[in-house]
Structure formats: C-alpha cells, structure tokens
Amino acid sequence: MAREMPESMELPLSWADSGQSVLKLNIRHLWLCGVWPLPGSWIFEVYGALGLVLGVWNAIESTLALYFCWGDMDESTMVFISTFSIGCGTVKMAFFMCNRRQYYALARSVEMLVSLQSEFCSADPALADIRQGSQRRTSRLTIGLLLLMLSQYPVWFPMPLIARPDERRLPFAQHGWDNNTNFYELSYVVQCVIGAWTTQISNSVDLLFVSIMILTAAQLQILTIRIASLKREDIEVKLEKGISCVADQTDNSCSDKMYGKLCQCIESHQKILRFVKHLEKTMSSIVMTQFSFSVLVTCVSLFQATYSTELGSVLKCICFLPVPAGQIYLYCWSAHNITEQAEAVTLAAYSCSWLKASHRFKRALRILMSRAQKPLVLTAAHLYPMNREAFVSLVNASYSYYALLGQMTK
C-alpha cells in the first residue's frame, strides 16, 4: 500500500503538522528521543546517531561484563536483563530510522482514517463520542505508560548506591576487568543515560502502534453502527408511508437512498481494511522484535526475582516485571480489538433492514458480509498472530524458559 501512495505522503512532518495530528504525543516524544525529525537537520541526525552508538556501546560493554562474571548466576542474569531491555530499544531505533518514510506515510494515513467518517460523526453524537473517546484513550495510555516507565528509573539507577554504598557498583553491567575503578562516575552516568534513552524509545514506538490500533478499532465500531442504522432509516421511511406519501418518497427513491448509504459503508470498510494491511506491514518487524525480547526479559527477570539472594536485585526485578509483560499485552489487546470489531461488521450487516430491500442492495450486502467474515488478524512478521491467545502463549513460553533455568540451577 505504501507504494500506491503519493510521494507527498512520505515527506517529513513539520512541527505544526505534528501539533494537529491525533498522534501528537507519540510523534513529539519520538522527536525528543531523536528518532522522528520535525522535520530534521544535521544536528538532529547526529543526535539520533549518538543513540545508536550508545546502544552498540552497551552491547559491547555487556558482552565483556558477561565474560568476566560468567559463573556468577546472580550477576549474569542482571546483565542479561539490562542487555535485552536496552538492546530491544536499540533495534527498534535502527528499524525506525531505516524506514522513516513509511512512518511519515503512516502518520498521514492515520489522519485520513480518523477523518474518514467525520461527516457521520458530526451528524450523530453517539458516533462522535466513540471517536473522541478513542482519542482520549490513546492520550491517557501514552502518558500513563511513559510515567510508569519513568517510575522504574528511581528504582534501578540509584539502587547500587543505596544497597551497597561502600562498593563501587554500576547500575547494569559491572566492569570486572578493572573492578569499576577507572572512570567510575562517567560509566555510571553513561549507563543511566543509555538505559533511560533506549527504554523510552522502545515504549514510545510501542505506544505509537497501540494508539493507531485503538483509533482503527474505533473506526470499525463506528462503521458497524452506521451499517446497523440502515434498519432505523428504513423503519422511519415505512412510518412516513403509513401516514401519507410525503414529497417524492417512493419505493425506488427509498431503495436508492439505502443502497447509496450501503455503498458508502462498503467504501469505508475497504479503506479501513487497506489501512490495516499498511499498518501490519509497517509495524511487523518491530512487533516481532518486541515479542522476542519481552519473552527473554520476562523469563530472566522472573528467575532473578525468585532465586537471587540480593534484596536490591529482587526489588528491581519485581518492579520491572510488569513492563515487558505489559508491552506484549498492549499489542495483543489492541490487535484483538480490531479483530473483534471487524467480525462485528457481519452481525451489523445481518441486523440491518435487508428483508424488503432491493435486489442490488442484498447483492452488495452479501459481498460485504462475505468479506467481513474473513478474519482480520494482524501478525508479527506475518508469522505470529497478535491476539489474546498469543499473549497467553508468550507468557507460557516465558514461564517454560524460567522453569528450565530453575532446573539447570538446581
């Protein structure tokens, strides 16, 4: 779908454009993290490249730390947790920066999607409430989860200074080659900056896609109400005819009106389906990355919280456990809502007044129902479905790996 779009759709957004977007919070937070230029300059590019360099530096530092602490299960698992979490943000940042044009097009497509049924929302307060409610939900979810992530930093960053004040400990990977003696203060600050930067990028990218899926599900919900409301319009016409034949309200004109409104619904449905395919193609690689890293982080965090003898490590892992599990759940929950709303289109079509409608109305309605019966399932890398069952299976996978680590430890 991205190739069918005009080139103007893939141009960078300006600061003013982002301010008018329903994804304003997500876009500007990504800009703050150095990922989404508004528009961009060489200084911004250097700023973004610095984030990638720090991510690579963390991978090298963690590899060396694992080499020197190998055999110490408590120390090794803590390094794995930080490495997987920071590595996930770094990989997402690389994917995002390599495919910026797709994200520009996606942001503009979201604006077109939200305005797709604005005419009907303006005429019906119930539809307007659904649209506005979805926008409020995305804003609250974005702010709430970013604040939740910020609440992790006071637990992880100063914990070495609180739990072991007499030792020169670093927040994540320890420098076993020099016993944290060289450049200790600089290393401490760099690890804190890397951890905060990459985790904010990781969560912001997730929230961008989750917000888009929430808005898409709302558009499908609006569409189902529009289709079902054809019944009410037909009843009103019948009541008018029962009293008198007002104006030029004949059977043919009534049928033409219903058929025209059904065609509008079908057109909206087709546009939403095309947008969902575009969304899946854009976010597929990032979702698969998140699923993979979240399973690993959840497994190792649970293991560390269970078997560690250090209170500080246990506290950090317990506080951090909801984050990777929550990231998986948000994707599965929002994608599952799209699937459910897409399935509801068939029921809405069956609920409208089709019994005494014209033949072409019934024919068009059958086509709509046939297409709506095909499950609209978003996938990760076109391999793994995103739904509530997938969330349960991923959690089970994390627990299986955790049980395996426990057996190995014993």
Coordinates of C-alpha atoms in Angstrom, one line a residue:
M1 CA 0.0 0.0 0.0
A2 CA 2.9 2.3 0.7
R3 CA 3.9 2.3 -3.0
E4 CA 0.4 3.3 -4.0
M5 CA 0.6 6.5 -2.0
P6 CA 1.6 9.8 -3.4
E7 CA 5.2 10.9 -2.7
S8 CA 3.9 13.8 -0.6
M9 CA 2.6 11.2 1.9
E10 CA 6.2 10.2 2.6
L11 CA 7.6 13.6 3.2
P12 CA 8.7 14.6 6.8
L13 CA 6.1 16.2 9.0
S14 CA 6.6 19.7 10.3
W15 CA 6.3 20.8 13.9
A16 CA 2.9 22.4 13.0
D17 CA 1.7 19.2 11.3
S18 CA 2.6 17.1 14.4
G19 CA 0.6 19.5 16.6
Q20 CA -2.5 18.9 14.6
S21 CA -2.1 15.2 14.5
V22 CA -4.1 12.8 16.7
L23 CA -0.7 11.2 17.3
K24 CA 0.8 14.4 18.6
L25 CA 2.1 13.0 21.9
N26 CA 3.7 9.9 20.3
I27 CA 5.4 11.8 17.4
R28 CA 6.8 14.6 19.6
H29 CA 8.1 12.1 22.2
L30 CA 9.9 10.2 19.4
W31 CA 11.3 13.5 18.3
L32 CA 12.5 14.2 21.8
C33 CA 14.3 10.8 21.7
G34 CA 16.0 11.6 18.4
V35 CA 14.0 9.2 16.2
W36 CA 11.4 11.3 14.4
P37 CA 12.7 14.5 12.8
L38 CA 10.3 17.5 12.7
P39 CA 11.5 18.0 10.1
G40 CA 15.3 17.4 10.6
S41 CA 18.8 18.8 10.4
W42 CA 22.3 17.5 10.6
I43 CA 22.3 18.3 14.4
F44 CA 19.3 16.1 14.8
E45 CA 20.8 13.3 12.7
V46 CA 23.9 13.4 14.9
Y47 CA 21.8 13.3 18.0
G48 CA 19.9 10.2 16.7
A49 CA 23.2 8.6 15.6
L50 CA 24.5 9.1 19.1
G51 CA 21.7 7.0 20.5
L52 CA 22.6 4.1 18.2
V53 CA 26.3 4.4 19.1
L54 CA 25.4 4.3 22.8
G55 CA 23.3 1.2 22.1
V56 CA 26.1 -0.6 20.4
W57 CA 28.5 0.5 23.2
N58 CA 26.2 -1.1 25.7
A59 CA 26.2 -4.3 23.8
I60 CA 30.0 -4.4 23.8
E61 CA 30.2 -3.4 27.4
S62 CA 27.6 -6.1 28.4
T63 CA 29.5 -8.8 26.4
L64 CA 32.7 -8.0 28.3
A65 CA 30.9 -7.9 31.6
L66 CA 29.4 -11.4 30.9
Y67 CA 32.8 -12.8 30.1
F68 CA 34.3 -11.6 33.4
C69 CA 31.3 -12.5 35.6
W70 CA 30.4 -15.9 33.9
G71 CA 29.7 -18.4 36.6
D72 CA 28.1 -15.9 38.9
M73 CA 24.4 -16.6 38.1
D74 CA 23.1 -13.6 40.0
E75 CA 25.4 -11.1 38.3
S76 CA 25.0 -12.7 34.8
T77 CA 21.2 -12.6 34.9
M78 CA 21.2 -9.0 35.9
V79 CA 23.4 -8.2 32.9
F80 CA 21.1 -10.2 30.6
I81 CA 18.0 -8.2 31.8
S82 CA 19.6 -4.9 31.1
T83 CA 21.1 -6.0 27.8
F84 CA 17.9 -7.4 26.5
S85 CA 15.9 -4.3 27.5
I86 CA 18.4 -1.8 26.1
G87 CA 19.0 -4.0 23.0
C88 CA 15.3 -4.0 22.2
G89 CA 15.2 -0.2 22.2
T90 CA 18.3 0.0 20.1
V91 CA 17.0 -2.5 17.5
K92 CA 13.7 -0.6 17.3
M93 CA 15.5 2.6 16.9
A94 CA 17.5 1.2 14.0
F95 CA 14.4 -0.2 12.3
F96 CA 12.6 3.1 12.7
M97 CA 15.5 5.2 11.3
C98 CA 15.8 3.0 8.3
N99 CA 12.1 3.2 7.4
R100 CA 11.2 6.8 8.3
R101 CA 9.3 7.4 5.1
Q102 CA 7.0 4.6 5.9
Y103 CA 6.2 6.1 9.3
Y104 CA 5.6 9.5 7.7
A105 CA 3.1 7.9 5.4
L106 CA 1.5 6.0 8.2
A107 CA 1.1 9.2 10.3
R108 CA -0.7 10.9 7.4
S109 CA -2.8 7.8 6.7
V110 CA -4.0 7.8 10.3
E111 CA -5.2 11.4 9.8
M112 CA -7.1 10.3 6.7
L113 CA -8.5 7.3 8.6
V114 CA -9.8 9.4 11.5
S115 CA -11.4 11.9 9.1
L116 CA -12.9 9.1 7.0
Q117 CA -16.2 9.1 8.8
S118 CA -16.1 12.6 10.3
E119 CA -19.2 13.6 8.3
F120 CA -21.3 10.9 10.0
C121 CA -19.7 11.6 13.4
S122 CA -20.8 15.2 13.1
A123 CA -24.4 14.2 12.5
D124 CA -24.6 11.6 15.3
P125 CA -23.4 12.4 18.8
A126 CA -23.0 8.7 19.6
L127 CA -20.5 8.2 16.8
A128 CA -18.7 11.4 17.8
D129 CA -18.3 10.1 21.4
I130 CA -16.7 6.9 20.1
R131 CA -14.2 8.8 18.0
Q132 CA -13.4 11.3 20.8
G133 CA -13.3 8.5 23.4
S134 CA -10.7 6.6 21.4
Q135 CA -8.5 9.8 21.1
R136 CA -8.7 10.4 24.8
R137 CA -7.9 6.8 25.5
T138 CA -4.7 7.0 23.4
S139 CA -3.6 10.2 25.1
R140 CA -4.1 8.8 28.6
L141 CA -2.5 5.5 27.8
T142 CA 0.6 7.2 26.3
I143 CA 1.1 9.5 29.3
G144 CA 0.3 6.8 31.8
L145 CA 2.7 4.2 30.5
L146 CA 5.5 6.7 29.9
L147 CA 5.2 7.8 33.5
L148 CA 5.2 4.1 34.6
M149 CA 8.5 3.7 32.7
L150 CA 9.9 6.8 34.4
S151 CA 9.0 5.3 37.8
Q152 CA 11.4 2.5 37.1
Y153 CA 14.4 4.8 37.0
P154 CA 14.5 5.7 40.7
V155 CA 14.5 2.0 41.4
W156 CA 17.2 0.9 39.0
F157 CA 19.6 3.8 38.8
P158 CA 20.4 4.7 42.4
M159 CA 19.9 1.2 43.8
P160 CA 23.7 0.3 43.7
L161 CA 24.4 3.4 45.8
I162 CA 21.7 2.5 48.3
A163 CA 22.1 -1.2 48.5
R164 CA 25.9 -1.2 48.6
P165 CA 27.1 2.2 49.5
D166 CA 30.6 1.0 50.4
E167 CA 31.2 -0.6 47.0
R168 CA 31.7 1.0 43.6
R169 CA 28.8 -0.7 41.8
L170 CA 27.3 0.3 38.4
P171 CA 23.5 0.2 37.6
F172 CA 23.8 -2.5 35.0
A173 CA 27.0 -4.2 33.7
Q174 CA 29.9 -4.3 36.1
H175 CA 33.5 -3.7 34.8
G176 CA 35.1 -6.9 36.0
W177 CA 38.3 -6.2 34.1
D178 CA 39.2 -3.2 36.3
N179 CA 36.8 -3.7 39.3
N180 CA 34.9 -0.5 38.4
T181 CA 37.9 1.6 39.3
N182 CA 38.5 3.5 36.1
F183 CA 36.1 6.3 35.0
Y184 CA 33.5 5.1 37.5
E185 CA 31.5 8.3 37.6
L186 CA 31.5 8.6 33.8
S187 CA 30.5 4.9 33.4
Y188 CA 27.6 5.3 35.9
V189 CA 26.2 8.4 34.1
V190 CA 26.6 6.7 30.7
Q191 CA 24.7 3.6 31.8
C192 CA 21.9 5.6 33.2
V193 CA 21.6 7.7 30.0
I194 CA 21.6 4.6 27.8
G195 CA 19.0 2.9 29.9
A196 CA 16.7 5.8 30.1
W197 CA 17.1 6.8 26.4
T198 CA 16.6 3.3 24.8
T199 CA 13.7 2.3 27.1
Q200 CA 11.9 5.5 26.3
I201 CA 12.3 4.9 22.6
S202 CA 11.1 1.3 22.9
N203 CA 8.0 2.3 24.9
S204 CA 7.2 5.2 22.6
V205 CA 7.4 3.1 19.5
D206 CA 5.1 0.6 21.1
L207 CA 2.6 3.3 22.2
L208 CA 2.6 4.7 18.7
F209 CA 1.4 1.5 17.1
V210 CA -1.0 0.7 20.0
S211 CA -2.6 4.2 19.7
I212 CA -3.1 3.7 15.9
M213 CA -4.7 0.3 16.6
I214 CA -7.1 1.9 19.1
L215 CA -8.1 4.5 16.6
T216 CA -8.6 1.9 13.9
A217 CA -10.8 -0.3 16.2
A218 CA -12.9 2.9 16.9
Q219 CA -13.4 3.4 13.2
L220 CA -14.6 -0.1 12.7
Q221 CA -17.0 0.3 15.6
I222 CA -18.4 3.5 14.0
L223 CA -18.8 1.6 10.7
T224 CA -20.8 -1.2 12.4
I225 CA -23.2 1.3 13.9
R226 CA -23.6 3.0 10.5
I227 CA -24.5 -0.3 8.9
A228 CA -26.9 -1.3 11.6
S229 CA -28.6 2.1 11.5
L230 CA -29.8 1.4 8.0
K231 CA -32.6 -0.5 9.7
R232 CA -33.7 2.5 11.6
E233 CA -33.8 4.7 8.5
D234 CA -35.9 2.1 6.7
I235 CA -38.4 2.0 9.6
E236 CA -38.7 5.7 9.5
V237 CA -39.5 5.6 5.8
K238 CA -42.2 3.0 6.4
L239 CA -43.8 5.1 9.1
E240 CA -43.9 8.1 6.8
K241 CA -45.5 6.0 4.1
G242 CA -48.1 4.7 6.5
I243 CA -49.3 8.2 7.2
S244 CA -49.0 9.6 3.7
C245 CA -46.7 9.6 0.7
V246 CA -44.7 12.7 1.5
A247 CA -42.8 14.6 -1.1
D248 CA -41.3 12.2 -3.6
Q249 CA -40.7 9.3 -1.2
T250 CA -41.4 6.4 -3.4
D251 CA -40.2 2.8 -3.1
N252 CA -37.5 3.3 -5.6
S253 CA -36.1 6.5 -4.1
C254 CA -36.1 4.9 -0.7
S255 CA -34.2 1.9 -2.1
D256 CA -31.8 4.1 -3.9
K257 CA -31.1 6.0 -0.7
M258 CA -30.4 2.9 1.3
Y259 CA -28.3 1.4 -1.4
G260 CA -26.3 4.6 -1.6
K261 CA -25.6 4.6 2.1
L262 CA -24.6 1.0 2.0
C263 CA -22.1 1.8 -0.8
Q264 CA -20.6 4.5 1.4
C265 CA -20.3 1.9 4.2
I266 CA -18.6 -0.6 1.9
E267 CA -16.2 2.1 0.7
S268 CA -15.3 3.0 4.3
H269 CA -14.8 -0.7 5.1
Q270 CA -12.5 -1.2 2.1
K271 CA -10.4 1.8 3.1
I272 CA -10.1 0.6 6.7
L273 CA -9.0 -2.8 5.5
R274 CA -6.3 -1.3 3.3
F275 CA -5.1 0.8 6.1
V276 CA -4.9 -2.3 8.4
K277 CA -2.7 -4.1 5.9
H278 CA -0.5 -1.0 5.6
L279 CA -0.2 -0.8 9.4
E280 CA 0.7 -4.5 9.6
K281 CA 3.4 -4.2 7.0
T282 CA 4.9 -1.1 8.7
M283 CA 5.0 -2.4 12.3
S284 CA 5.6 -6.2 11.6
S285 CA 9.3 -6.3 12.2
I286 CA 9.2 -4.1 15.3
V287 CA 6.4 -6.2 16.9
M288 CA 8.3 -9.4 16.3
T289 CA 11.4 -7.8 17.9
Q290 CA 9.3 -6.8 20.9
F291 CA 7.8 -10.2 21.3
S292 CA 11.2 -11.9 21.2
F293 CA 12.9 -9.6 23.7
S294 CA 9.9 -9.5 26.0
V295 CA 9.8 -13.2 26.4
L296 CA 13.5 -13.3 27.2
V297 CA 13.4 -10.4 29.7
T298 CA 10.3 -11.7 31.5
C299 CA 11.9 -15.1 31.8
V300 CA 15.2 -13.8 33.2
S301 CA 13.5 -11.2 35.5
L302 CA 11.3 -13.9 37.0
F303 CA 14.3 -16.1 37.5
Q304 CA 16.3 -13.4 39.2
A305 CA 13.3 -12.4 41.4
T306 CA 12.9 -16.0 42.5
Y307 CA 16.5 -17.2 43.0
S308 CA 18.5 -14.1 43.8
T309 CA 19.8 -13.7 47.4
E310 CA 20.4 -9.9 47.0
L311 CA 17.4 -7.8 48.1
G312 CA 18.3 -5.0 45.7
S313 CA 18.2 -7.3 42.7
V314 CA 14.9 -8.9 43.8
L315 CA 13.3 -5.5 44.2
K316 CA 14.4 -4.2 40.8
C317 CA 13.2 -7.3 39.0
I318 CA 9.8 -7.4 40.8
C319 CA 9.2 -3.7 39.9
F320 CA 10.3 -4.3 36.3
L321 CA 8.3 -7.5 35.6
P322 CA 5.1 -5.7 34.6
V323 CA 6.9 -3.7 31.9
P324 CA 7.8 -6.5 29.3
A325 CA 4.6 -8.3 30.0
G326 CA 2.6 -5.1 29.6
Q327 CA 4.3 -4.4 26.3
I328 CA 3.2 -7.8 24.9
Y329 CA -0.3 -7.4 26.3
L330 CA -0.9 -3.9 24.8
Y331 CA -0.1 -5.2 21.3
C332 CA -2.2 -8.3 21.7
W333 CA -5.1 -6.5 23.3
S334 CA -5.3 -3.7 20.8
A335 CA -4.9 -6.0 17.8
H336 CA -7.6 -8.4 19.2
N337 CA -10.0 -5.4 19.5
I338 CA -9.5 -4.8 15.8
T339 CA -10.3 -8.4 15.0
E340 CA -13.4 -8.3 17.2
Q341 CA -14.7 -5.1 15.6
A342 CA -14.1 -6.5 12.1
E343 CA -16.1 -9.6 13.0
A344 CA -18.9 -7.3 14.3
V345 CA -19.4 -5.9 10.8
T346 CA -21.0 -9.2 9.7
L347 CA -23.5 -9.1 12.5
A348 CA -24.3 -5.4 11.8
A349 CA -24.9 -6.2 8.2
Y350 CA -27.3 -9.0 9.1
S351 CA -29.1 -6.7 11.6
C352 CA -29.9 -4.0 9.1
S353 CA -33.3 -3.9 7.2
W354 CA -32.4 -6.2 4.3
L355 CA -35.6 -8.3 4.1
K356 CA -37.6 -6.0 1.9
A357 CA -34.7 -4.2 0.3
S358 CA -33.9 -4.1 -3.4
H359 CA -32.0 -6.9 -5.1
R360 CA -28.9 -4.8 -5.7
F361 CA -28.9 -3.9 -2.0
K362 CA -29.0 -7.5 -1.0
R363 CA -26.3 -8.4 -3.5
A364 CA -24.0 -5.7 -2.2
L365 CA -24.8 -6.7 1.4
R366 CA -23.8 -10.3 0.6
I367 CA -20.5 -9.1 -0.7
L368 CA -19.9 -7.0 2.4
M369 CA -20.7 -9.9 4.7
S370 CA -18.5 -12.3 2.7
R371 CA -15.5 -10.0 3.0
A372 CA -16.2 -9.3 6.7
Q373 CA -16.3 -13.0 7.5
K374 CA -12.7 -13.3 6.6
P375 CA -10.8 -12.8 9.9
L376 CA -8.9 -9.6 10.1
V377 CA -5.8 -10.7 12.1
L378 CA -2.7 -8.7 12.5
T379 CA 0.5 -10.6 12.7
A380 CA 4.1 -10.1 13.8
A381 CA 6.4 -10.6 10.8
H382 CA 3.5 -12.4 9.1
L383 CA 4.2 -15.4 11.3
Y384 CA 2.8 -14.9 14.7
P385 CA -0.9 -13.7 15.2
M386 CA -1.5 -10.8 17.6
N387 CA -4.4 -11.6 19.8
R388 CA -5.2 -12.6 23.4
E389 CA -4.4 -16.2 22.8
A390 CA -0.9 -15.1 21.6
F391 CA -0.4 -13.2 24.8
V392 CA -1.2 -16.3 26.9
S393 CA 1.2 -18.5 24.7
L394 CA 4.0 -15.9 25.1
V395 CA 3.6 -15.8 28.8
N396 CA 3.6 -19.6 28.9
A397 CA 6.8 -19.6 26.8
S398 CA 8.5 -17.2 29.3
Y399 CA 7.4 -19.5 32.2
S400 CA 8.7 -22.6 30.4
Y401 CA 12.2 -20.9 29.9
Y402 CA 12.1 -19.8 33.6
A403 CA 11.3 -23.4 34.7
L404 CA 14.2 -24.7 32.5
L405 CA 16.6 -22.2 34.1
G406 CA 15.4 -23.2 37.5
Q407 CA 16.1 -26.9 36.8
M408 CA 19.6 -26.0 35.5
T409 CA 20.3 -24.1 38.6
K410 CA 19.3 -27.0 40.9

